[in-house]
Amino acid sequence: MAFFRGLTAVSRLRSRMAQEATTLGGVRWLQMQSASDLDLKSQLQELIPEQQDRLKKLKSEHGKVQLGNITVDMVLGGMRGMIGMLWETSLLDPEEGIRFRGLSIPECQKVLPTAVKGGEPLPEGLLWLLLTGKVPTKEQVDALSKELLARSTVPAHVYKAIDALPVTAHPMTQFTTGVMALQVESEFQKAYDNGLPKSKFWEPTYEDCLNLIARLPPVASYVYQRIFKGGKSIEADNSLDYAANFSHMLGFDDPKMLELMRLYVTIHTDHEGGNVSAHTGHLVGSALSDPYLSFAAALNGLAGPLHGLANQEVLLWIKSVIEETGSDVTTDQLKDYVWKTLKSGKVVPGFGHGVLRKTDPRYSCQREFALKHLPEDPLFQLVSKLYEVVPPILTELGKVKNPWPNVDAHSGVLLNHFGLSEARYYTVLFGVSRSMGIGSQLIWDRALGLPLERPKSVTMEWLESYCKNKAA
Ligand code: NMX
Ligand code: MLT
């Protein structure tokens, strides 16, 4: 965040000068916000040369500085703790959780513009923050909402591609098929084929990412309606913001559900670069595959049960507890069910994490939302009980590094409360949200000219002989 401070001060000054036309004491104040202040791409254009110089300086002055030692455990253990990539939009602290461009979730809830006074942040504001490192004004967020709406038309062939799949296909399969079908409109691919120089790669990447983010809610809601509502279609409401409109197109207009969707999309956008979906998007993008190809690859990673599919698994697991024990489940029955799950060789979904070592702040803010809006919901009460029951059991197992709940332990019961009860659909919601983080970083990847990602792999034989020689 520090590197953007100079620019942030300038931008704050500008935004103070740039209040919307308002009537104050009978005087009408003039609209002073310039078109480029409201245009995200112009803002990026200003930031990119500075960040390119910064990267150049970092490489030339500190390129040979060591960042740690690679151990055999790291190579065999899924590269945990191995620093291996640059990811500008967010950073994860194992104890504290995620910070988006330096801001924690509670800080984002305080400073990002909202639709409702004192309500949840608008995800468009977070997208602006991820891309620029600056907290946007409400006017900037509104301009971005409108820009996304203007980009949201989905070509008819996309729906035909989805319709070619059996309606029983998993929602993530149908959603990713829609993303692949959107790819035929890639600006990056066209520009690359026409010989665009590397210094300009970021521009069509920006166009693709913004188009992709804008078109995902209609595609995702089409998948939902097709699978669960007999193909009903709900038109977009152009007066609504991104998340509220998405909720509306899914068929949920309760103002509390709109607020939930704003919170949901905001907190699922980004989780630094090493998680399976973000890393996949970045890796595939490093081959100069366009943002649609990169994001479709990311979604395929998100669809795995140890990653994004865990939100589906959590609600199905909670419902299976109730099916077996009845809705008045006691603490002892819950303990027995957790042990039964573990003894059958399964994981307890929604608990544990590859990096976090405390309760995920994304879980905590969803818990806050539930305490405020649905404290009596029986499934929320069961989730609260699991918070007490599961961590001691996972600790007792002796091998689990983080017994605490993650983001997926909570999201399903909130959605279920407002009627979105189809657990198999939940990972699609995660996918729509993640487009903002992966897309933002892809734009910076191209702006900074980051190279093809190609780490070294070795065989067991190589490791054995390396270790033997080292010991000799
Ligand atoms: N239930 C049972 N066993 C677990 C759990 C859990 N919730 N979490 C970790 N373990 C086991 C893990 O399977 C491993 O066992 P083994 O050595 O026999 O293979 C052992 O504990 C050590 O694993 P960790 O180092 O603690 O965790 P790791 O970094 O390998 O994996 C997860 C992280 C997230 C994959 C793991 O905690 C897990 O499977 N959790 C349940 C699934 C889940 O909630 N995933 C969502 C993550 C968040 N997201 O949205 O992506
Ligand atoms: C995520 O949001 O991507 C998950 O918490 C997984 C991770 O960070 O590894």
XYZ file of C-alpha atoms and ligand atoms in Angstrom:
532
model
C 0.000 0.000 0.000
C 2.869 2.349 0.891
C 4.039 2.668 -2.709
C 0.743 4.145 -3.769
C 0.617 6.689 -0.943
C 1.854 9.686 -2.947
C -0.669 9.040 -5.651
C -3.369 8.313 -3.092
C -2.928 11.760 -1.534
C -3.336 13.389 -4.949
C -6.355 11.255 -5.662
C -7.944 12.090 -2.266
C -7.472 15.786 -2.948
C -9.062 15.353 -6.352
C -11.980 13.412 -5.000
C -12.578 16.026 -2.285
C -12.779 18.638 -5.016
C -14.932 16.358 -7.031
C -18.103 16.040 -5.034
C -21.183 15.069 -7.033
C -23.352 18.023 -7.952
C -25.196 18.636 -4.686
C -27.401 21.295 -3.261
C -26.026 22.726 -0.032
C -27.588 25.752 1.722
C -29.428 26.596 -1.467
C -26.148 26.707 -3.470
C -25.691 24.201 -6.246
C -22.086 22.927 -6.238
C -20.605 22.224 -9.607
C -19.572 18.721 -10.617
C -15.777 18.918 -10.750
C -14.810 15.280 -11.111
C -13.086 14.860 -14.471
C -13.907 12.016 -16.843
C -10.490 10.441 -16.275
C -10.992 10.435 -12.474
C -14.010 8.234 -13.011
C -12.389 6.023 -15.632
C -10.586 3.028 -14.174
C -8.467 2.446 -17.277
C -7.160 6.039 -17.252
C -6.267 5.623 -13.592
C -4.295 2.482 -14.399
C -2.585 4.161 -17.321
C -1.170 6.703 -14.838
C 0.023 4.039 -12.407
C 1.659 1.566 -14.761
C 4.897 3.420 -15.724
C 5.687 4.029 -12.046
C 5.189 0.361 -11.168
C 7.242 -0.777 -14.172
C 10.153 1.370 -12.953
C 9.707 0.009 -9.465
C 9.969 -3.588 -10.681
C 13.043 -2.765 -12.778
C 14.743 -1.185 -9.736
C 13.814 -4.141 -7.515
C 15.397 -6.527 -10.021
C 18.549 -4.547 -10.608
C 19.204 -3.636 -6.946
C 17.994 -6.746 -5.133
C 17.711 -9.476 -7.751
C 20.234 -11.733 -5.996
C 18.849 -11.415 -2.436
C 17.880 -14.850 -1.016
C 14.300 -15.276 0.246
C 14.754 -18.573 2.103
C 15.877 -22.155 1.757
C 14.043 -24.790 -0.199
C 13.791 -28.074 1.702
C 12.908 -31.554 0.472
C 9.732 -31.300 2.601
C 8.666 -28.244 0.623
C 9.189 -29.989 -2.700
C 7.234 -33.058 -1.527
C 4.676 -31.066 0.445
C 2.875 -28.977 -2.149
C 5.412 -26.092 -1.970
C 4.041 -24.836 1.380
C 5.943 -21.791 2.591
C 7.987 -21.546 -0.619
C 7.897 -18.005 -1.978
C 7.612 -18.421 -5.715
C 5.543 -15.722 -7.360
C 4.681 -12.052 -7.435
C 1.041 -11.199 -6.598
C 0.279 -7.528 -6.131
C -3.417 -7.415 -5.302
C -3.488 -9.096 -1.878
C -1.311 -10.700 0.779
C -2.220 -13.410 3.310
C -0.884 -13.454 6.854
C -1.238 -16.908 8.500
C -2.423 -15.415 11.798
C -4.397 -12.421 10.635
C -5.797 -13.465 7.266
C -6.148 -11.584 4.021
C -5.347 -7.950 3.287
C -6.470 -6.484 -0.021
C -3.829 -3.908 -1.055
C -2.978 -3.560 2.618
C -6.543 -3.370 3.940
C -8.054 -6.075 6.165
C -11.690 -7.146 5.705
C -12.965 -4.989 8.633
C -11.019 -2.039 7.196
C -12.572 -2.615 3.760
C -15.984 -2.746 5.417
C -15.242 0.669 6.931
C -13.769 2.516 3.965
C -15.241 1.067 0.781
C -18.404 2.656 -0.615
C -21.674 0.875 0.125
C -25.123 0.738 -1.444
C -26.873 1.002 1.921
C -25.759 3.404 4.685
C -23.584 1.398 7.082
C -24.006 -1.674 4.886
C -21.628 -4.088 3.182
C -18.984 -2.925 0.681
C -19.739 -2.856 -3.026
C -17.491 -5.381 -4.813
C -16.875 -2.855 -7.602
C -15.084 -0.794 -4.930
C -12.886 -3.733 -4.074
C -12.141 -4.303 -7.769
C -11.039 -0.663 -8.012
C -8.876 -1.101 -4.911
C -7.312 -4.344 -6.208
C -6.438 -2.747 -9.524
C -5.211 0.654 -8.379
C -4.271 0.269 -4.698
C -6.553 3.228 -3.972
C -9.845 3.439 -2.114
C -12.377 4.712 -4.655
C -15.015 7.371 -4.111
C -18.696 6.450 -4.395
C -18.761 8.271 -7.757
C -15.896 6.141 -9.056
C -17.651 2.975 -7.871
C -20.915 4.037 -9.481
C -19.080 4.751 -12.737
C -17.518 1.287 -12.595
C -20.930 -0.326 -11.903
C -22.243 1.389 -15.023
C -19.212 0.388 -17.053
C -19.649 -3.261 -16.072
C -23.326 -3.115 -16.931
C -22.503 -1.662 -20.351
C -20.096 -4.540 -20.979
C -22.454 -7.286 -19.818
C -24.077 -8.414 -23.081
C -23.502 -12.128 -23.605
C -23.470 -13.462 -27.185
C -26.194 -16.016 -27.952
C -23.709 -18.776 -28.843
C -22.597 -18.882 -25.186
C -26.045 -20.006 -24.071
C -26.170 -22.504 -26.941
C -22.837 -23.989 -25.821
C -24.218 -24.436 -22.298
C -27.445 -25.909 -23.695
C -25.401 -28.562 -25.509
C -24.559 -30.082 -22.110
C -26.960 -32.369 -20.255
C -28.857 -30.365 -17.656
C -27.496 -32.832 -15.084
C -23.906 -31.675 -15.723
C -22.365 -30.084 -12.639
C -22.998 -26.309 -12.432
C -19.226 -25.682 -12.516
C -18.938 -27.675 -15.767
C -21.746 -25.637 -17.310
C -20.312 -22.355 -16.012
C -16.787 -23.059 -17.267
C -18.208 -24.098 -20.643
C -19.886 -20.675 -20.777
C -16.554 -18.984 -19.997
C -14.820 -20.956 -22.758
C -17.572 -19.939 -25.175
C -17.085 -16.258 -24.185
C -13.437 -16.651 -25.240
C -14.248 -16.292 -28.942
C -14.611 -12.554 -28.259
C -11.136 -12.184 -26.749
C -9.613 -8.799 -27.574
C -6.209 -10.003 -26.410
C -6.149 -12.926 -28.800
C -7.135 -10.716 -31.737
C -4.586 -8.029 -30.866
C -1.825 -10.609 -30.360
C -2.579 -12.196 -33.727
C -2.344 -8.714 -35.265
C 1.155 -8.231 -33.840
C 0.479 -5.949 -30.856
C 3.806 -5.086 -29.139
C 4.462 -6.438 -25.632
C 4.354 -2.953 -24.084
C 0.672 -2.740 -24.973
C -0.423 -6.241 -23.909
C -2.099 -4.912 -20.784
C -4.682 -2.910 -22.739
C -6.602 -5.756 -24.443
C -6.048 -7.777 -21.247
C -7.884 -5.010 -19.397
C -10.717 -5.102 -21.950
C -11.008 -8.895 -21.695
C -10.928 -8.925 -17.891
C -13.558 -6.207 -17.518
C -15.770 -7.868 -20.146
C -15.317 -11.224 -18.468
C -16.160 -9.891 -14.995
C -19.212 -8.115 -16.446
C -20.511 -11.142 -18.341
C -20.126 -13.751 -15.611
C -23.304 -12.895 -13.630
C -25.633 -13.374 -16.646
C -23.845 -16.608 -17.597
C -23.864 -17.885 -14.003
C -27.529 -17.027 -13.479
C -28.412 -18.725 -16.769
C -26.756 -21.894 -15.437
C -28.711 -21.601 -12.180
C -32.060 -21.055 -13.899
C -31.376 -23.846 -16.393
C -30.517 -26.453 -13.761
C -32.800 -25.528 -10.889
C -35.669 -23.391 -12.204
C -36.647 -25.035 -15.492
C -34.867 -22.473 -17.673
C -36.702 -19.405 -16.424
C -34.998 -16.157 -17.435
C -34.835 -12.969 -15.348
C -33.782 -9.751 -17.080
C -31.015 -7.655 -15.540
C -32.145 -4.606 -13.547
C -29.976 -1.773 -14.804
C -30.569 0.306 -11.692
C -28.735 -2.190 -9.506
C -25.062 -2.620 -8.646
C -23.061 -5.693 -9.730
C -23.771 -8.041 -6.815
C -27.383 -6.955 -6.314
C -28.105 -7.425 -9.992
C -26.544 -10.887 -9.880
C -28.765 -11.798 -6.932
C -31.749 -10.368 -8.802
C -31.002 -12.445 -11.926
C -30.779 -15.541 -9.711
C -34.269 -14.701 -8.447
C -33.464 -13.271 -4.996
C -34.541 -9.682 -4.300
C -34.727 -9.549 -0.499
C -32.651 -6.451 0.456
C -30.783 -8.551 3.039
C -29.868 -11.085 0.359
C -28.567 -8.234 -1.825
C -26.375 -7.157 1.071
C -25.222 -10.747 1.575
C -24.273 -10.988 -2.099
C -22.249 -7.745 -1.870
C -20.371 -9.131 1.125
C -20.029 -12.585 -0.448
C -18.523 -11.338 -3.717
C -16.223 -8.891 -1.905
C -14.657 -11.430 0.441
C -14.233 -14.188 -2.175
C -12.445 -12.014 -4.788
C -8.839 -12.675 -3.920
C -6.667 -14.684 -1.505
C -3.107 -13.889 -2.605
C -1.540 -15.811 -5.473
C -0.712 -19.318 -4.274
C -4.216 -20.758 -3.920
C -5.068 -23.290 -6.614
C -7.390 -21.093 -8.702
C -5.317 -17.895 -8.586
C -2.074 -19.731 -9.191
C -3.603 -21.617 -12.125
C -4.966 -18.419 -13.684
C -1.566 -16.744 -13.341
C 0.337 -19.780 -14.675
C -1.859 -20.200 -17.741
C -1.831 -16.440 -18.345
C 1.980 -16.493 -18.284
C 1.883 -18.454 -21.565
C 0.009 -15.412 -22.964
C -3.168 -17.448 -23.068
C -5.902 -14.797 -22.988
C -7.877 -13.994 -19.793
C -10.806 -16.241 -20.770
C -8.535 -19.275 -21.225
C -6.658 -18.424 -18.040
C -9.804 -17.926 -15.982
C -11.482 -21.096 -17.303
C -8.378 -23.017 -16.180
C -8.610 -21.312 -12.769
C -12.257 -22.351 -12.466
C -11.328 -25.971 -13.088
C -9.034 -25.757 -10.061
C -11.718 -24.041 -8.020
C -14.047 -26.967 -8.788
C -11.957 -29.344 -6.645
C -13.317 -30.391 -3.203
C -10.179 -29.303 -1.322
C -10.557 -25.804 -2.803
C -13.737 -23.997 -3.939
C -16.047 -27.000 -4.027
C -15.712 -27.164 -0.228
C -18.619 -24.677 0.093
C -20.892 -27.247 -1.592
C -19.470 -30.044 0.542
C -20.077 -28.099 3.780
C -23.808 -27.602 3.245
C -24.289 -31.185 2.021
C -22.368 -32.422 5.081
C -24.443 -30.253 7.456
C -27.632 -31.560 5.872
C -26.365 -35.133 6.214
C -25.799 -34.544 9.942
C -29.425 -33.444 10.324
C -30.670 -36.331 8.214
C -28.895 -38.795 10.501
C -29.551 -37.191 13.882
C -32.614 -34.972 13.414
C -32.623 -31.188 13.669
C -32.115 -31.042 17.466
C -28.582 -32.388 17.251
C -26.754 -32.547 20.573
C -23.072 -31.734 21.062
C -22.293 -35.420 21.653
C -24.095 -36.462 18.470
C -22.151 -33.827 16.574
C -18.851 -35.058 17.984
C -19.764 -38.625 16.986
C -20.608 -37.508 13.453
C -17.299 -35.626 13.060
C -15.397 -38.724 14.228
C -17.438 -40.920 11.895
C -16.507 -38.647 8.973
C -12.821 -38.751 9.881
C -12.803 -42.507 10.448
C -14.333 -43.073 7.027
C -11.214 -41.382 5.576
C -12.880 -38.093 4.670
C -11.961 -34.551 5.616
C -14.293 -32.299 7.606
C -15.178 -29.737 4.944
C -14.791 -26.051 5.801
C -12.006 -26.603 8.328
C -8.243 -26.323 7.860
C -6.175 -24.272 5.448
C -2.941 -24.426 3.486
C -1.649 -21.125 4.908
C -4.026 -19.739 7.571
C -3.369 -20.777 11.167
C -6.313 -19.019 12.831
C -10.026 -18.626 12.136
C -10.425 -17.192 8.641
C -11.564 -13.530 8.894
C -13.876 -14.305 5.968
C -15.601 -16.794 8.301
C -15.740 -14.206 11.095
C -17.371 -11.500 8.967
C -19.987 -13.965 7.716
C -20.639 -14.922 11.340
C -21.116 -11.219 12.144
C -23.575 -10.977 9.259
C -25.511 -13.974 10.593
C -25.584 -12.606 14.147
C -26.998 -9.356 12.775
C -29.511 -10.724 10.269
C -30.377 -14.354 11.078
C -29.382 -15.225 14.658
C -32.266 -17.690 15.078
C -31.575 -19.674 11.892
C -31.182 -23.329 12.967
C -28.425 -24.073 10.452
C -26.487 -20.998 11.601
C -26.797 -22.314 15.153
C -25.448 -25.658 13.988
C -22.502 -23.905 12.290
C -21.839 -22.109 15.588
C -21.878 -25.429 17.428
C -19.425 -26.880 14.897
C -17.076 -23.970 15.688
C -16.890 -25.350 19.231
C -16.872 -29.059 18.400
C -14.602 -29.487 15.357
C -11.334 -27.652 16.256
C -10.597 -29.746 19.404
C -11.222 -32.969 17.452
C -8.963 -31.936 14.565
C -6.332 -30.919 17.111
C -6.647 -34.320 18.781
C -5.922 -35.968 15.406
C -2.416 -34.586 15.805
C -1.614 -33.927 12.152
C -3.925 -31.069 11.140
C -1.945 -27.808 11.070
C -4.974 -25.526 11.277
C -8.093 -26.835 13.059
C -10.049 -23.589 12.538
C -12.873 -22.882 10.080
C -12.265 -21.320 6.671
C -14.510 -19.190 4.437
C -16.468 -22.195 3.155
C -17.635 -23.308 6.608
C -20.102 -20.441 6.723
C -21.244 -19.253 3.314
C -23.761 -22.034 2.579
C -25.996 -21.505 5.602
C -26.307 -17.791 4.796
C -27.312 -18.442 1.179
C -29.615 -21.253 2.285
C -31.363 -18.892 4.725
C -32.429 -16.604 1.872
C -33.607 -19.495 -0.306
C -30.515 -20.232 -2.368
C -30.446 -23.786 -1.073
C -28.912 -25.652 -4.037
C -25.486 -26.500 -2.612
C -24.165 -27.845 -5.941
C -24.362 -24.278 -7.267
C -22.286 -22.624 -4.536
C -18.872 -22.911 -6.193
C -20.183 -20.950 -9.187
C -20.764 -17.985 -6.837
C -17.180 -18.351 -5.612
C -16.056 -18.424 -9.265
C -17.881 -15.239 -10.234
C -16.267 -13.459 -7.260
C -12.751 -14.781 -7.935
C -12.758 -13.292 -11.438
C -12.080 -9.899 -9.826
C -8.865 -10.968 -8.090
C -7.498 -13.164 -10.858
C -8.482 -10.614 -13.528
C -6.843 -7.716 -11.642
C -3.585 -9.608 -11.264
C -3.630 -10.737 -14.917
C -3.792 -7.069 -15.964
C -0.784 -6.298 -13.770
C 1.039 -9.426 -15.010
C 0.859 -8.044 -18.541
C 1.511 -4.428 -17.470
C 4.683 -5.507 -15.661
C 5.700 -7.848 -18.473
C 6.039 -10.830 -16.118
C 7.621 -13.840 -17.819
C 6.464 -17.363 -18.625
C 6.173 -19.328 -15.369
C 8.325 -22.414 -15.509
C 9.684 -23.772 -12.190
C 12.147 -26.674 -12.030
C 10.956 -30.155 -11.136
C 13.088 -33.099 -10.045
C 12.669 -36.854 -9.641
C 12.881 -38.886 -6.433
C 16.148 -40.302 -7.737
C 17.518 -36.786 -8.185
C 16.522 -35.874 -4.624
C 18.014 -39.086 -3.162
C 21.336 -38.595 -4.859
C 21.407 -34.857 -4.048
C 20.811 -35.588 -0.357
C 23.382 -38.400 -0.339
C 26.044 -36.139 -1.852
C 25.175 -33.367 0.592
C 25.594 -35.754 3.582
C 28.931 -37.119 2.309
N -10.393 -32.718 8.071
C -9.641 -33.839 8.161
N -8.325 -33.873 7.949
C -7.726 -32.718 7.664
C -8.422 -31.498 7.586
C -9.817 -31.528 7.790
N -10.571 -30.453 7.684
N -7.542 -30.519 7.283
C -6.336 -31.109 7.171
N -6.441 -32.427 7.381
C -5.414 -33.444 7.282
C -4.862 -33.470 5.858
O -5.726 -34.200 5.002
C -3.508 -34.090 6.064
O -3.690 -35.474 6.244
P -2.656 -36.551 5.601
O -1.315 -36.158 6.140
O -3.144 -37.845 6.079
O -2.723 -36.371 4.120
C -3.069 -33.492 7.406
O -4.290 -33.094 8.075
C -2.170 -32.281 7.283
O -2.791 -31.334 6.458
P -2.519 -29.772 6.658
O -1.065 -29.541 6.429
O -3.096 -29.315 7.939
O -3.405 -29.118 5.497
P -3.065 -28.962 3.957
O -2.345 -27.680 3.780
O -2.422 -30.179 3.405
O -4.520 -28.894 3.335
C -6.779 -28.190 3.170
C -5.343 -27.755 3.473
C -7.632 -26.942 3.085
C -6.797 -28.891 1.813
C -7.289 -29.117 4.283
O -7.281 -28.441 5.511
C -8.651 -29.697 4.007
O -8.739 -30.718 3.304
N -9.750 -29.077 4.534
C -11.097 -29.485 4.230
C -11.500 -29.011 2.835
C -11.729 -27.521 2.814
O -12.400 -26.956 3.660
N -11.182 -26.859 1.783
C -11.450 -25.426 1.569
C -10.210 -24.538 1.724
C -10.587 -23.091 1.506
N -10.981 -22.807 0.115
O -11.959 -22.240 -0.126
O -10.259 -23.197 -0.819
C -8.928 -19.362 -1.226
O -9.734 -18.466 -0.983
O -8.338 -19.424 -2.321
C -8.754 -20.454 -0.233
O -8.866 -20.009 1.074
C -7.576 -21.337 -0.468
C -6.203 -20.772 -0.281
O -5.991 -19.606 0.004
O -5.256 -21.585 -0.426
